[in-house]
């Protein structure tokens, strides 16, 4: 079956702009989580959505937001981009039957210049 | 504060030279501990979930074990294709949902 799909794979944006990233989970998976990965901080949890509701949130500023649609697809938005937002953004989905197994997408590499 | 620490940061092995990676954790209540493998430019690939002290899981040349304070990923007779970054993560009782706290990983290089 198809894995987690993230689009786009690469993005270059300018400071101050905003960006929207997309994640399509594995079919049947209702939980979608977002993570930021940087060389210095490693993988850090941003937020999780389940059945269109935010279930959990990490320690990131309000410029980072997300949403989930009725088909479980999710989007993440970052407003007023800063240089420090350059990172690999990863999406993971999990099934209600095995909620502890998270499957990751390939990620979106965001570069802010 | 919940924390996950992995050691060493980097490990170089010869093909066939067995070794172990360490993941120590400090959490208020462990719901589960996870091991992932990440290749350059790709997302993490799920390997194992461990839930309670004493539990062990195996997959090919990899074996994961769990105690009350740490987990080990044992690699037996590694091959060059085992070269990757291995990530350890925990879920805690404090968190709703499936949020994971990751360590910074161990980068393994296996040469032939």
GROMACS .gro file of C-alpha atoms in nm:
model
  225
    1UNK     CA    1   0.000   0.000   0.000
    2UNK     CA    2   0.110   0.359  -0.056
    3UNK     CA    3   0.312   0.524   0.218
    4UNK     CA    4   0.290   0.871   0.366
    5UNK     CA    5   0.321   1.132   0.091
    6UNK     CA    6   0.453   1.481   0.153
    7UNK     CA    7   0.452   1.764  -0.097
    8UNK     CA    8   0.647   1.948  -0.206
    9UNK     CA    9   0.980   1.773  -0.145
   10UNK     CA   10   1.182   2.094  -0.160
   11UNK     CA   11   1.098   2.459  -0.103
   12UNK     CA   12   1.297   2.781  -0.100
   13UNK     CA   13   1.130   3.082   0.061
   14UNK     CA   14   1.232   3.431   0.164
   15UNK     CA   15   1.226   3.563   0.520
   16UNK     CA   16   0.887   3.705   0.609
   17UNK     CA   17   0.694   3.490   0.364
   18UNK     CA   18   0.456   3.213   0.463
   19UNK     CA   19   0.454   2.851   0.350
   20UNK     CA   20   0.209   2.561   0.344
   21UNK     CA   21   0.320   2.198   0.347
   22UNK     CA   22   0.097   1.902   0.271
   23UNK     CA   23   0.080   1.547   0.404
   24UNK     CA   24  -0.133   1.257   0.281
   25UNK     CA   25  -0.134   0.972   0.536
   26UNK     CA   26  -0.149   0.602   0.468
   27UNK     CA   27  -0.501   0.496   0.375
   28UNK     CA   28  -0.701   0.421   0.691
   29UNK     CA   29  -0.469   0.617   0.920
   30UNK     CA   30  -0.647   0.892   1.109
   31UNK     CA   31  -0.364   1.036   1.317
   32UNK     CA   32  -0.115   1.272   1.156
   33UNK     CA   33   0.182   1.422   1.341
   34UNK     CA   34   0.431   1.684   1.227
   35UNK     CA   35   0.797   1.708   1.325
   36UNK     CA   36   1.080   1.951   1.254
   37UNK     CA   37   1.429   1.803   1.205
   38UNK     CA   38   1.743   2.018   1.224
   39UNK     CA   39   2.107   1.916   1.269
   40UNK     CA   40   2.129   2.096   1.603
   41UNK     CA   41   1.800   2.001   1.768
   42UNK     CA   42   1.720   1.671   1.600
   43UNK     CA   43   1.357   1.572   1.558
   44UNK     CA   44   1.111   1.786   1.751
   45UNK     CA   45   0.736   1.736   1.776
   46UNK     CA   46   0.521   2.015   1.637
   47UNK     CA   47   0.162   1.893   1.666
   48UNK     CA   48  -0.073   1.601   1.610
   49UNK     CA   49  -0.417   1.584   1.453
   50UNK     CA   50  -0.675   1.312   1.492
   51UNK     CA   51  -1.016   1.322   1.328
   52UNK     CA   52  -0.970   1.688   1.231
   53UNK     CA   53  -0.888   1.794   1.589
   54UNK     CA   54  -0.551   1.897   1.729
   55UNK     CA   55  -0.478   1.639   1.996
   56UNK     CA   56  -0.133   1.747   2.108
   57UNK     CA   57   0.104   2.038   2.055
   58UNK     CA   58   0.477   2.083   2.102
   59UNK     CA   59   0.669   2.390   2.214
   60UNK     CA   60   0.672   2.594   1.897
   61UNK     CA   61   0.558   2.955   1.845
   62UNK     CA   62   0.213   3.036   1.714
   63UNK     CA   63   0.360   3.101   1.368
   64UNK     CA   64   0.342   2.724   1.323
   65UNK     CA   65  -0.009   2.597   1.269
   66UNK     CA   66  -0.183   2.305   1.110
   67UNK     CA   67  -0.510   2.151   1.019
   68UNK     CA   68  -0.656   1.820   0.914
   69UNK     CA   69  -0.930   1.755   0.663
   70UNK     CA   70  -1.210   1.501   0.669
   71UNK     CA   71  -1.008   1.266   0.445
   72UNK     CA   72  -0.725   1.276   0.707
   73UNK     CA   73  -0.494   1.476   0.482
   74UNK     CA   74  -0.311   1.743   0.677
   75UNK     CA   75  -0.147   2.075   0.608
   76UNK     CA   76   0.108   2.266   0.808
   77UNK     CA   77   0.152   2.642   0.776
   78UNK     CA   78   0.441   2.859   0.888
   79UNK     CA   79   0.389   3.234   0.876
   80UNK     CA   80   0.648   3.511   0.884
   81UNK     CA   81   0.933   3.276   0.804
   82UNK     CA   82   1.266   3.315   0.983
   83UNK     CA   83   1.608   3.184   0.880
   84UNK     CA   84   1.591   2.941   1.173
   85UNK     CA   85   1.286   2.774   1.025
   86UNK     CA   86   1.507   2.608   0.764
   87UNK     CA   87   1.467   2.239   0.834
   88UNK     CA   88   1.333   1.906   0.717
   89UNK     CA   89   0.963   1.889   0.805
   90UNK     CA   90   0.838   1.535   0.854
   91UNK     CA   91   0.487   1.404   0.871
   92UNK     CA   92   0.394   1.072   1.033
   93UNK     CA   93   0.067   0.881   1.033
   94UNK     CA   94  -0.061   0.600   1.250
   95UNK     CA   95  -0.356   0.365   1.251
   96UNK     CA   96  -0.624   0.346   1.522
   97UNK     CA   97  -0.549  -0.027   1.538
   98UNK     CA   98  -0.179   0.026   1.610
   99UNK     CA   99  -0.156   0.382   1.740
  100UNK     CA  100   0.200   0.344   1.869
  101UNK     CA  101   0.352   0.267   1.528
  102UNK     CA  102   0.413   0.589   1.340
  103UNK     CA  103   0.510   0.578   0.971
  104UNK     CA  104   0.699   0.875   0.833
  105UNK     CA  105   0.698   1.041   0.494
  106UNK     CA  106   1.010   1.152   0.307
  107UNK     CA  107   0.978   1.503   0.437
  108UNK     CA  108   0.977   1.852   0.290
  109UNK     CA  109   1.313   2.030   0.290
  110UNK     CA  110   1.242   2.400   0.357
  111UNK     CA  111   1.518   2.654   0.304
  112UNK     CA  112   1.458   3.014   0.415
  113UNK     CA  113   1.688   3.273   0.260
  114UNK     CA  114   1.169   1.727   3.200
  115UNK     CA  115   1.134   1.424   2.976
  116UNK     CA  116   1.462   1.353   2.798
  117UNK     CA  117   1.618   1.098   2.563
  118UNK     CA  118   1.996   1.070   2.520
  119UNK     CA  119   2.167   0.849   2.265
  120UNK     CA  120   2.530   0.738   2.261
  121UNK     CA  121   2.765   0.732   2.091
  122UNK     CA  122   2.687   1.012   1.843
  123UNK     CA  123   2.881   0.827   1.573
  124UNK     CA  124   3.008   0.473   1.541
  125UNK     CA  125   3.236   0.321   1.280
  126UNK     CA  126   3.246  -0.057   1.246
  127UNK     CA  127   3.406  -0.309   1.019
  128UNK     CA  128   3.175  -0.552   0.845
  129UNK     CA  129   3.105  -0.837   1.087
  130UNK     CA  130   3.208  -0.639   1.396
  131UNK     CA  131   2.914  -0.652   1.639
  132UNK     CA  132   2.831  -0.362   1.869
  133UNK     CA  133   2.554  -0.188   2.063
  134UNK     CA  134   2.390   0.153   2.055
  135UNK     CA  135   2.258   0.305   2.375
  136UNK     CA  136   1.944   0.506   2.445
  137UNK     CA  137   1.893   0.634   2.799
  138UNK     CA  138   1.572   0.806   2.898
  139UNK     CA  139   1.433   1.012   3.181
  140UNK     CA  140   1.055   1.029   3.168
  141UNK     CA  141   0.778   1.061   3.421
  142UNK     CA  142   0.602   0.754   3.288
  143UNK     CA  143   0.699   0.546   2.986
  144UNK     CA  144   0.423   0.441   2.751
  145UNK     CA  145   0.656   0.300   2.485
  146UNK     CA  146   1.009   0.320   2.345
  147UNK     CA  147   1.071   0.316   1.971
  148UNK     CA  148   1.368   0.259   1.743
  149UNK     CA  149   1.383   0.405   1.394
  150UNK     CA  150   1.637   0.394   1.115
  151UNK     CA  151   1.693   0.701   0.896
  152UNK     CA  152   1.885   0.705   0.569
  153UNK     CA  153   2.016   1.036   0.429
  154UNK     CA  154   1.740   1.241   0.264
  155UNK     CA  155   1.464   1.007   0.382
  156UNK     CA  156   1.213   0.993   0.663
  157UNK     CA  157   1.265   0.762   0.963
  158UNK     CA  158   1.174   0.397   0.909
  159UNK     CA  159   1.005   0.218   1.199
  160UNK     CA  160   1.202  -0.073   1.347
  161UNK     CA  161   1.074  -0.170   1.694
  162UNK     CA  162   0.841  -0.080   1.979
  163UNK     CA  163   0.922  -0.187   2.337
  164UNK     CA  164   0.674  -0.139   2.620
  165UNK     CA  165   0.814  -0.285   2.941
  166UNK     CA  166   1.146  -0.363   3.109
  167UNK     CA  167   1.282  -0.700   3.005
  168UNK     CA  168   1.117  -0.695   2.666
  169UNK     CA  169   1.326  -0.783   2.359
  170UNK     CA  170   1.252  -0.761   1.986
  171UNK     CA  171   1.459  -0.893   1.694
  172UNK     CA  172   1.470  -0.826   1.324
  173UNK     CA  173   1.745  -0.972   1.105
  174UNK     CA  174   2.077  -0.849   1.251
  175UNK     CA  175   1.911  -0.610   1.497
  176UNK     CA  176   1.796  -0.680   1.851
  177UNK     CA  177   1.642  -0.420   2.082
  178UNK     CA  178   1.623  -0.456   2.459
  179UNK     CA  179   1.467  -0.241   2.731
  180UNK     CA  180   1.543  -0.178   3.098
  181UNK     CA  181   1.383   0.075   3.334
  182UNK     CA  182   1.634   0.343   3.237
  183UNK     CA  183   1.772   0.257   2.896
  184UNK     CA  184   1.742   0.062   2.577
  185UNK     CA  185   2.008  -0.102   2.364
  186UNK     CA  186   2.009  -0.172   1.994
  187UNK     CA  187   2.246  -0.462   1.935
  188UNK     CA  188   2.381  -0.506   1.584
  189UNK     CA  189   2.521  -0.851   1.512
  190UNK     CA  190   2.768  -0.900   1.225
  191UNK     CA  191   2.671  -0.571   1.053
  192UNK     CA  192   2.689  -0.522   0.679
  193UNK     CA  193   2.755  -0.197   0.486
  194UNK     CA  194   2.381  -0.168   0.413
  195UNK     CA  195   2.322  -0.126   0.787
  196UNK     CA  196   2.491   0.215   0.765
  197UNK     CA  197   2.233   0.477   0.870
  198UNK     CA  198   2.132   0.699   1.159
  199UNK     CA  199   1.946   0.509   1.431
  200UNK     CA  200   1.695   0.711   1.629
  201UNK     CA  201   1.541   0.629   1.964
  202UNK     CA  202   1.213   0.788   2.076
  203UNK     CA  203   0.972   0.761   2.369
  204UNK     CA  204   0.603   0.818   2.427
  205UNK     CA  205   0.517   0.928   2.780
  206UNK     CA  206   0.208   0.894   2.995
  207UNK     CA  207   0.191   1.275   3.016
  208UNK     CA  208   0.109   1.316   2.652
  209UNK     CA  209  -0.215   1.252   2.477
  210UNK     CA  210  -0.199   1.096   2.136
  211UNK     CA  211   0.112   0.964   1.970
  212UNK     CA  212   0.368   1.244   2.020
  213UNK     CA  213   0.727   1.115   2.029
  214UNK     CA  214   1.033   1.258   2.205
  215UNK     CA  215   1.341   1.175   2.001
  216UNK     CA  216   1.707   1.143   2.088
  217UNK     CA  217   1.957   1.300   1.848
  218UNK     CA  218   2.055   0.966   1.700
  219UNK     CA  219   2.362   0.752   1.645
  220UNK     CA  220   2.515   0.759   1.298
  221UNK     CA  221   2.648   0.414   1.213
  222UNK     CA  222   2.902   0.358   0.935
  223UNK     CA  223   2.990   0.001   0.840
  224UNK     CA  224   3.281  -0.051   0.603
  225UNK     CA  225   3.362  -0.368   0.409
   0.00000   0.00000   0.00000
